[in-house]
């Protein structure tokens, strides 16, 4: 061997050849890339790249270097000019590989991630993050279907290039805490045809067969005693060179397990990199951990080297066969010839016939799945001749059974591991593992729950869950000990705070959960065992699939399990929610499918504080179950919208529906929260993903949808006051309506009205519409109201029969009290309004008495309808105030509506009454007799004129509307209309009525009195008519007389309202509000 | 106004804490606080935070500006600028002082934060003194200083106003104003 060349300072050194094989590039810890021209070059060119270089590769006239800036940079060759960046990680990239045609780069990093980067688009086409420790090395399958990667977590994972789903996990490597601690760099190799995967393990190479992923052969030799660190396959695919930690280097003809060359590093330093010369098949370059570069010339190989055997990217099964010119007494293993394989069986006793059969099965029956996969793989490299890629159906199951709120965060503190097991709304459970200590720490958010716990973890518990009453721990089984369950019931009031169980033979705990009063475990035999918190075994039932996660809330258990095979990349998980405790044990959700985002996994599942199931997938979407919409799942938060960096994530801790927020831990550059320093919880608001988020309309819509979703979900729970739930819904609706009406989208506004559930809202809408002069809209809104009214009436008549008797009794009992209350209130209001001059005059105008009558009726009716199921609660009336406040605010932006001649407000007014207390109006038909009786009491009331507020006068007009009363003003107006018209011929009708109102007010008290009397006599007559008509109407029959009366009274109504409107326009809203409140 | 009064004002600044107890809203004259739920960050005035911390009822989250890199940049900016720079908080010195007194364990790199804040403080006071020096020597009657915090003003106020007053009297004497001579 030639003397070594010192290229770099001490540390990991990487070496590669350029494509012509005449230049050698080395990169090392001094941050420089040295370019050597051939073996004998002494005058090297150096390119300073900076920092430390972890990995180096050459492709297409450029070289790629992974540096400690956590990036892979491109430099031109030979100048070394920077030519951009391929990708960036959050931790150093230790190894990367480029496909032979240069279209794809695969890089693995210390942040546990592996990226596949398409070089043409220079973007990451696949991110693989199944590893739970830094990635050591990567190998790309020549057929480009799989990638094999080794990691410090002791696993070699084989996963699908297209969708990143794990094909196979081999947990064979020794675990280590970080790459610098790793004894072996564990470079992996695929055989030339991709049929075998070579994995170095200690001083042997294990050969795994594709698709069955079982060891078919071990390549070893007594001469290689130390751990194999690096390994590289020759370009013809027959030889594999290995470099050991003690500096031993060997070249195997791996198919026949023959060591053809063995050399030793002169100083016995660890070999960190080895590479074959692409043009000379007998030359190898290597680098050691002291930054030295050396070369191996393989005498044995120089004999057989022939130009034809050089780089052959397009080799298929066929020509691989032809290339087999192995100068040995044994035949090489033919990749697809079963007979030869079996012949070799005597010599290589590690071949498993079963695995061969398995391998051949798909070849024999090429099923749809096989076709699908071959199509999929040809998509990646369609420039290559189509290869017969046949793969059996792949289950895309995650290897690690995921537990809710359990993660594996590895924190390296002096070669010890600190895991975070649980972080939920109760507390944090951490596991601390080192050589001499193994313990579990429990910390409670609320110190009043319990003091912090420190448990010696001798039994190696792996899973934990925490509730306010107990801590549940579970361990996996191993050869000699069964899977164990331990419950520390710290909430117990007796002295026995612990109980434990060993699982039956062969049953392994896979998921656990604990609630306040019970605990559940799911086992590998698909059993779910339920225990009471005080150590009673309650129930055992079976799940339909492999359990993924369990979660609990009060008496509900949620189980997520695999239902079967998803489409490639997707998970197909089922979810069931069961009531497992209490009197009614039933399924709440039965075997529903969990709607995960495409190609994502379940990241968190659990209940909100109020008990609704929520889950988050690995794409960061949080969904909540909507029980009022057939148990569908609604996305409520996209946590990805809130992250700062691309690789940041949120770790969900708890969800509060009441506050409409999720509590989560922001994780910088990771999926799991750091344990030190302790991150603070963040709060993210719910936001439904509606289209066009920035527009005002969407904001109102979103707010409505969100509030209604929450209101529906919470109304059953009884945790929250109903007012609190309904208020935002009403506000949102009113805003939505106002927005639609203002932007002249009448149809949409009417659609909004359809969403309004109670009449008081509809009334607000109608008032608003008429104030905006949207007559058509207002008309339709009142139409909607009428329809609702009829529906309610219909429903009421059905329900009425039952409640009638009860009502009667109630009626008499509570009448005096209510009336009194009304009167008191009236006084208060009256006092307040006395100061308001204008309104005061207004009160004197009409037959105020009617108001009292109506009140009387109301007072009687109110209690009588207590048992009515359709009665709106007080809360909704209170909210009317809120609603109209909304309008008050809006008024600032909208031009104030002028008094207008409108038939509509009247009908609207009429429904005001209906709206607040629907059944009352209905009762008019029923109780008309009663109202007539009270009519006779008007005279008495008349004297209390001064007390009457404009509010009542408004009510009066409503009353009129209902009963078709004629006011004194109407009579006067009728008679003096012509006069006024004559004096003001230029006035429009509405102005005219305004004028008339002024005129009427100008009349002396006596004059007015006479008109009032007249009106009264008239009204008494018309009252009877109206009542008759009403009776008929409610009986269902339509009658000519009724129609005529209606028409006539409508006309009068019209005029009276216009008068009222002028006087009231300013204060209607506040009055309405007060009215609603007082009700 | 003395330093303790300024500290009182500073105690009204809000900081975020993670309580380890649960409690409904508390209603105070200055406004409602809470609700507190264990483990969830909540914003409360400094005085309450300090009190809770002393009773070991909460963990204080340091304000955003109290991180070492940010303060290093700030210090550099302060050193590079001829004028006073805007401070991240009008009570930066007081808040640091209070938090470092009672919640050293909650603040990452507490010692370094203390040093940095002290450095910034020294820089600013040096600037203040030199600008006063320039101001007096130039004999100007007024000057404008931006971004001074209350506490910084307070350190010079008593002496400076008195001194200016005396100087004014002396000047009048020199100019022979009879009113002063009497």
PDB file of C-alpha atoms in Angstrom, chain A residues 425 444-448 654 661 663 677-683, chain B residues 16 18-22 37-41 56-57 59 61 108:
ATOM      1  CA  UNK A 425     -53.748  18.583  30.908  1.00  0.00           C
ATOM      2  CA  UNK A 444     -48.414  17.888  38.026  1.00  0.00           C
ATOM      3  CA  UNK A 445     -49.495  21.185  36.550  1.00  0.00           C
ATOM      4  CA  UNK A 446     -51.727  21.755  39.497  1.00  0.00           C
ATOM      5  CA  UNK A 447     -49.780  21.102  42.648  1.00  0.00           C
ATOM      6  CA  UNK A 448     -53.001  20.611  44.534  1.00  0.00           C
ATOM      7  CA  UNK A 654     -55.393  19.664  25.445  1.00  0.00           C
ATOM      8  CA  UNK A 661     -58.835  26.893  21.610  1.00  0.00           C
ATOM      9  CA  UNK A 663     -53.346  24.225  24.000  1.00  0.00           C
ATOM     10  CA  UNK A 677     -35.691  24.176  28.924  1.00  0.00           C
ATOM     11  CA  UNK A 678     -39.334  23.498  29.583  1.00  0.00           C
ATOM     12  CA  UNK A 679     -41.329  25.091  26.780  1.00  0.00           C
ATOM     13  CA  UNK A 680     -44.406  27.097  27.642  1.00  0.00           C
ATOM     14  CA  UNK A 681     -47.793  26.142  26.369  1.00  0.00           C
ATOM     15  CA  UNK A 682     -49.175  28.076  23.480  1.00  0.00           C
ATOM     16  CA  UNK A 683     -52.814  28.638  22.702  1.00  0.00           C
TER      17      UNK A 683
ATOM     18  CA  UNK B  16     -46.724  35.763  31.544  1.00  0.00           C
ATOM     19  CA  UNK B  18     -47.533  29.417  34.322  1.00  0.00           C
ATOM     20  CA  UNK B  19     -49.498  28.933  37.520  1.00  0.00           C
ATOM     21  CA  UNK B  20     -49.574  25.609  39.303  1.00  0.00           C
ATOM     22  CA  UNK B  21     -53.044  26.128  40.672  1.00  0.00           C
ATOM     23  CA  UNK B  22     -56.465  26.684  39.211  1.00  0.00           C
ATOM     24  CA  UNK B  37     -55.649  27.138  34.994  1.00  0.00           C
ATOM     25  CA  UNK B  38     -52.705  25.059  36.041  1.00  0.00           C
ATOM     26  CA  UNK B  39     -50.123  24.670  33.354  1.00  0.00           C
ATOM     27  CA  UNK B  40     -51.576  27.280  31.030  1.00  0.00           C
ATOM     28  CA  UNK B  41     -49.722  30.561  30.603  1.00  0.00           C
ATOM     29  CA  UNK B  56     -44.049  29.001  44.716  1.00  0.00           C
ATOM     30  CA  UNK B  57     -47.370  29.163  42.995  1.00  0.00           C
ATOM     31  CA  UNK B  59     -43.330  29.730  37.036  1.00  0.00           C
ATOM     32  CA  UNK B  61     -41.970  33.160  31.665  1.00  0.00           C
ATOM     33  CA  UNK B 108     -32.396  30.999  31.127  1.00  0.00           C
TER      34      UNK B 108
END
